[in-house]
XYZ file of N, CA, C and O in Angstrom:
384
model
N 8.420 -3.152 16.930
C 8.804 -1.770 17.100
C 7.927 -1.151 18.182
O 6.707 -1.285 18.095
N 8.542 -0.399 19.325
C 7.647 -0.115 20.203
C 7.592 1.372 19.855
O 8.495 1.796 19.134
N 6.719 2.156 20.246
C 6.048 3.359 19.779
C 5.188 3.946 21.239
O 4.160 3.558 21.793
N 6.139 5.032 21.525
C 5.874 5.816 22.875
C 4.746 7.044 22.550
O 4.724 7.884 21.650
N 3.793 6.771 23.710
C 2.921 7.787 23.328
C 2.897 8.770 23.105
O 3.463 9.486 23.931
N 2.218 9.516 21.812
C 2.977 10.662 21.416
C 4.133 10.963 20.204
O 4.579 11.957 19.630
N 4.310 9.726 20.174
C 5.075 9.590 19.084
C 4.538 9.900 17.892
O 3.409 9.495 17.614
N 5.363 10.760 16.903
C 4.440 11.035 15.419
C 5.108 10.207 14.556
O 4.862 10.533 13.394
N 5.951 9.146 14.649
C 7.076 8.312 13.291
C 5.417 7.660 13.076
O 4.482 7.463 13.851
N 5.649 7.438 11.462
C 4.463 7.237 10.929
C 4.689 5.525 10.545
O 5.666 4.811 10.319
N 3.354 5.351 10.606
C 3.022 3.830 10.885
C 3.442 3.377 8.887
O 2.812 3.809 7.922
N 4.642 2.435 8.848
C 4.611 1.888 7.752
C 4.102 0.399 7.311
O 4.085 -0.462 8.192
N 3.765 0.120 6.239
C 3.114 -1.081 5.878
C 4.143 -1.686 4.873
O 4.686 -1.061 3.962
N 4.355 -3.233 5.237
C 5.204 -4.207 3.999
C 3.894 -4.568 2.874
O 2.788 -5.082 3.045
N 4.581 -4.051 1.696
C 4.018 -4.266 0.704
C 4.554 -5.264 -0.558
O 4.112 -5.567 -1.666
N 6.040 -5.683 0.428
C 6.476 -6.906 -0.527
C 7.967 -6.520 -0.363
O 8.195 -5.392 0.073
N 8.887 -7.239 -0.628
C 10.352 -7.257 -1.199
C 10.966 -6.203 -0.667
O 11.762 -5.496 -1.285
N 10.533 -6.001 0.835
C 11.319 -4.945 1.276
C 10.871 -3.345 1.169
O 11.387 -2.365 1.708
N 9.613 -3.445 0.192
C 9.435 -1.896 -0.122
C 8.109 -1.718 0.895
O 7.376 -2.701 0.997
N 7.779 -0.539 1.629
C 7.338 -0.264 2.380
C 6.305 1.038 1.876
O 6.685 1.766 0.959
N 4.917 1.276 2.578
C 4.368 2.675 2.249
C 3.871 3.124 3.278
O 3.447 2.243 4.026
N 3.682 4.683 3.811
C 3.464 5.444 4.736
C 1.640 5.013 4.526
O 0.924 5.160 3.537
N 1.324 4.450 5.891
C -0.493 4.351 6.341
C -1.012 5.188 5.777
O -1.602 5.094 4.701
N -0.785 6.578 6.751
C -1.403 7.670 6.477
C -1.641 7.924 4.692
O -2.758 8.161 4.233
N -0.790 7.857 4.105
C -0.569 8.049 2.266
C -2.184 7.706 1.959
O -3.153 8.444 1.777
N -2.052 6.466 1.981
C -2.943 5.357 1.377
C -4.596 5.798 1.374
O -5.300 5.971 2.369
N -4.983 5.922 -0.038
C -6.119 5.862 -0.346
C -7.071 4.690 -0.191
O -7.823 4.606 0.781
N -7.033 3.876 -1.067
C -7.128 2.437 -1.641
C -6.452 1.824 -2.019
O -5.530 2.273 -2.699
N -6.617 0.154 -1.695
C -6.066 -1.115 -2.037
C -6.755 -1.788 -3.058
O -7.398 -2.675 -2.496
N -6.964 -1.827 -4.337
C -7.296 -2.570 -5.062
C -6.823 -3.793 -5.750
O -5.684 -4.151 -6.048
N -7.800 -4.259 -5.901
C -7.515 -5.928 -7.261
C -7.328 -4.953 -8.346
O -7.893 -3.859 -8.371
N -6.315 -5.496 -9.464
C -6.044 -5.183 -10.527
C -6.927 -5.642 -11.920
O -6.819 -5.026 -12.981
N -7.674 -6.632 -11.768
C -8.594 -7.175 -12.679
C -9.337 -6.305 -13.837
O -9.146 -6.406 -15.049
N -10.093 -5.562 -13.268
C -11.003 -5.049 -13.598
C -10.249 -3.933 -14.855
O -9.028 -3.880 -15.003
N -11.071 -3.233 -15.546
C -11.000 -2.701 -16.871
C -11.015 -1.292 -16.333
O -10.674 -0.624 -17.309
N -11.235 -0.407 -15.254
C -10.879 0.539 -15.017
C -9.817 0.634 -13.789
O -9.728 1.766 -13.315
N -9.272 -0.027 -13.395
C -7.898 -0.259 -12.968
C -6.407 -0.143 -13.614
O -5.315 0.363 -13.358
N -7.285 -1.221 -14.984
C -5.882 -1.288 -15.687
C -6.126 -0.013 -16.617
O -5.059 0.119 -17.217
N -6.931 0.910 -17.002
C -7.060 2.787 -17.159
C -6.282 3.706 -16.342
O -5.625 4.687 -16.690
N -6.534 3.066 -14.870
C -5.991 4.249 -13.683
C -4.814 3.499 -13.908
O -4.059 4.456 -13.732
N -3.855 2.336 -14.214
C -2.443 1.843 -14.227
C -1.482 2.442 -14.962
O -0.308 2.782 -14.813
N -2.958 2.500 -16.446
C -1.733 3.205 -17.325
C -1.656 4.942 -17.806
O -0.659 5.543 -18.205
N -2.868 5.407 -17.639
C -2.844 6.600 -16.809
C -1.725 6.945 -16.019
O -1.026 7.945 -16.183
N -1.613 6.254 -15.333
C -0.474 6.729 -13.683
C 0.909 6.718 -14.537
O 1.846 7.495 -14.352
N 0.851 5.643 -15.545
C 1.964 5.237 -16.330
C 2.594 6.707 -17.234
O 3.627 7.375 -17.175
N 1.429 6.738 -17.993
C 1.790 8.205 -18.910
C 2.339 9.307 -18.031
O 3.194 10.114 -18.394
N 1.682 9.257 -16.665
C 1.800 10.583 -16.503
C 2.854 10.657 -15.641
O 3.147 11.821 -15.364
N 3.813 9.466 -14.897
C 4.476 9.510 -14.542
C 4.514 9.242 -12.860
O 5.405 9.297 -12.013
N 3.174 8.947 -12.841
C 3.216 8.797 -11.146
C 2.673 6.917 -10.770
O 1.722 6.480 -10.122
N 3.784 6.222 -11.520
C 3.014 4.464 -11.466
C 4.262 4.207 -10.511
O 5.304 4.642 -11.003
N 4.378 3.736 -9.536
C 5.774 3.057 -8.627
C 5.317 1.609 -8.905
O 4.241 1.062 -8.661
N 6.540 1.106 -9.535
C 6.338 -0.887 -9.655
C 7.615 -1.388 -8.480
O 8.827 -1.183 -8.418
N 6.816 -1.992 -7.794
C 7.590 -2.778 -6.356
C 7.064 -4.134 -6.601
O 6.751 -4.804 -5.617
N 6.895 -4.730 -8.039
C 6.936 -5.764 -7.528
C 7.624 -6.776 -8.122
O 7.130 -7.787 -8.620
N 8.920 -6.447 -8.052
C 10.193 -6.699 -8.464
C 10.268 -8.060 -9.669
O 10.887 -9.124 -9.666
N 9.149 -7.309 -10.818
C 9.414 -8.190 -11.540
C 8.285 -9.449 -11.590
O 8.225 -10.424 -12.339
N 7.433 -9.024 -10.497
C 6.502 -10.410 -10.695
C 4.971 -10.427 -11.130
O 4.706 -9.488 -11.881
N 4.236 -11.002 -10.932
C 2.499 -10.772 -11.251
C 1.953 -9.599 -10.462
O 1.930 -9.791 -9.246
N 1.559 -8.557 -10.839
C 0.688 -7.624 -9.943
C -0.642 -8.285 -9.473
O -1.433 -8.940 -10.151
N -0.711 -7.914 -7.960
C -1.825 -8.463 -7.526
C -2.560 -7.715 -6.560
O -3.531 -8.273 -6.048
N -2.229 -6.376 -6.168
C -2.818 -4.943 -5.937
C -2.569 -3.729 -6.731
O -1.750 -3.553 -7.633
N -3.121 -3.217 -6.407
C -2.896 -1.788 -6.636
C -2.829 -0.350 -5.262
O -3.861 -0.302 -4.593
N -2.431 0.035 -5.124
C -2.424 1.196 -3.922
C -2.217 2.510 -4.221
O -1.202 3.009 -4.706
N -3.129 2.986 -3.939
C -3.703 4.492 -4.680
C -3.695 5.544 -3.819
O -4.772 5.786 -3.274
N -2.801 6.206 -3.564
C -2.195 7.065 -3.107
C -2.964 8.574 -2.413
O -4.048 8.707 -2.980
N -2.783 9.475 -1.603
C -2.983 10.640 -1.551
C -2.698 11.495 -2.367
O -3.490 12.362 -2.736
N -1.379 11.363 -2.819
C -0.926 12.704 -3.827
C -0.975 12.013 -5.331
O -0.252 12.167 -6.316
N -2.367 11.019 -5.040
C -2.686 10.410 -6.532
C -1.878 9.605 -7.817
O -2.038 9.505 -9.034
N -0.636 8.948 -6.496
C 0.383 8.349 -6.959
C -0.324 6.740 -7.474
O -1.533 6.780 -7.246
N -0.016 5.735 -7.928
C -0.466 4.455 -7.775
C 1.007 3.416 -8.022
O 1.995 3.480 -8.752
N 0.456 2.386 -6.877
C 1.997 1.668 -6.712
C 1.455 0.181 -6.888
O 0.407 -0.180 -6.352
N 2.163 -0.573 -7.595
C 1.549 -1.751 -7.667
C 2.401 -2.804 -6.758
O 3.327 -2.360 -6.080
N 2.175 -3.829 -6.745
C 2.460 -4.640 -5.425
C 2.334 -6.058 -5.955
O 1.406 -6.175 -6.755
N 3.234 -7.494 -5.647
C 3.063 -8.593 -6.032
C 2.267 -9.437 -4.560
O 2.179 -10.650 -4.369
N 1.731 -8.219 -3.612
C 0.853 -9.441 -2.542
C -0.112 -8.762 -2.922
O -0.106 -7.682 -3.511
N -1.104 -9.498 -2.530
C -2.483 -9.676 -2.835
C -3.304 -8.545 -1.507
O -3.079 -8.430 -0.303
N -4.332 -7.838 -2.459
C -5.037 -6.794 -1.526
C -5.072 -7.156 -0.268
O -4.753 -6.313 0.571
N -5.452 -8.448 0.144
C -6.160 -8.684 1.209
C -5.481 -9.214 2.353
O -5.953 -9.415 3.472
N -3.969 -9.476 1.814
C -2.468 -9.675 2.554
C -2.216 -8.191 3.107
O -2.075 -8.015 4.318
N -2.168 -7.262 2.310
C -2.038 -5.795 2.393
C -2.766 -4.934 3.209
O -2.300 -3.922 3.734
N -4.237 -5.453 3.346
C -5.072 -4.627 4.110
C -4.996 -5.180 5.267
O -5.239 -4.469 6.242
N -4.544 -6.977 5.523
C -4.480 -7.061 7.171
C -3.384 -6.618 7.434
O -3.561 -5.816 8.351
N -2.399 -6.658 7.188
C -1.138 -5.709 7.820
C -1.495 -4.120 7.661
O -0.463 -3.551 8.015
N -2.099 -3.503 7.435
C -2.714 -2.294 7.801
C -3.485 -2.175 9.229
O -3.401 -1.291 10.082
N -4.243 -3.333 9.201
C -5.126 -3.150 10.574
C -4.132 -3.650 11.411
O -3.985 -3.059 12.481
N -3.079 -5.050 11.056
C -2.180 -5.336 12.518
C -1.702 -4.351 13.047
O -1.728 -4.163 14.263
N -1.028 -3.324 11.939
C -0.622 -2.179 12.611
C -1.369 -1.260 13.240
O -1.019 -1.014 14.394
N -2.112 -0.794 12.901
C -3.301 -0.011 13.637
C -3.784 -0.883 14.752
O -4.844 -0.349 15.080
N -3.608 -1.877 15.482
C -4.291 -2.316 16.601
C -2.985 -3.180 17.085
O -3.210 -4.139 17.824
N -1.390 -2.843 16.643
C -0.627 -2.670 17.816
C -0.069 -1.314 18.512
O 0.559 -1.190 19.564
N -0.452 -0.454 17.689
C -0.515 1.115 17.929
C -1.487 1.497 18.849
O -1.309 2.360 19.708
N -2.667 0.770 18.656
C -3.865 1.170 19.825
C -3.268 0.443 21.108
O -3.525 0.919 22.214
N -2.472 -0.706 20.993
C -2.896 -1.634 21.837
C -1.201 -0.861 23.083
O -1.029 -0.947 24.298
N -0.397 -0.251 22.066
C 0.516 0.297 23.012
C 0.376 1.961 23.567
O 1.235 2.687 24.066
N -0.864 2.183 23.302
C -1.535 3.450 24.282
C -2.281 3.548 25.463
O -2.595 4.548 26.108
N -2.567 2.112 25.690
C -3.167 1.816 26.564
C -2.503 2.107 27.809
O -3.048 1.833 28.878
């Protein structure tokens, strides 16, 4: 996707199966492991702000939102966070 300088369409990230999230959004990428994760999961759950994209399979992030949403994801944090930076440094790389 080429992106003319100046352009404000906001940089999106694949987070699996087609479902996509706005850069800018994104708080944190977490592992799900841990014992206050799976608090903030089901938290998000009660209260109505949990998005499941991962159509059914093992959660293996978590992505924690600006408007304190949390979305879970079947790729793995660290799949997730380099397609964050690819995008951010083909965005730099077409301002040049």
């Amino acid at each position: 996707m080429k992106m003319k300088k100046g352009d404000l369409s906001p940089i999106l990230v694949n987070i699996g199966f087609g479902n996509v999230v706005t850069a800018s959004k994104v708080v944190a990428i977490v592992t799900p492991g841990s014992a206050p994760m799976k608090r903030l999961r089901e938290e998000a759950k009660k209260a109505g702000r949990l998005i499941d994209a991962t159509e059914g399979r093992r959660t293996r992030s978590i992505i924690v939102t600006d408007s304190n949403h949390i979305i879970l994801s079947a790729i793995q944090a660290e799949t997730i966070t380099q397609r964050f930076f690819d995008g951010k440094e083909s965005l730099a790389g077409e301002e040049q």
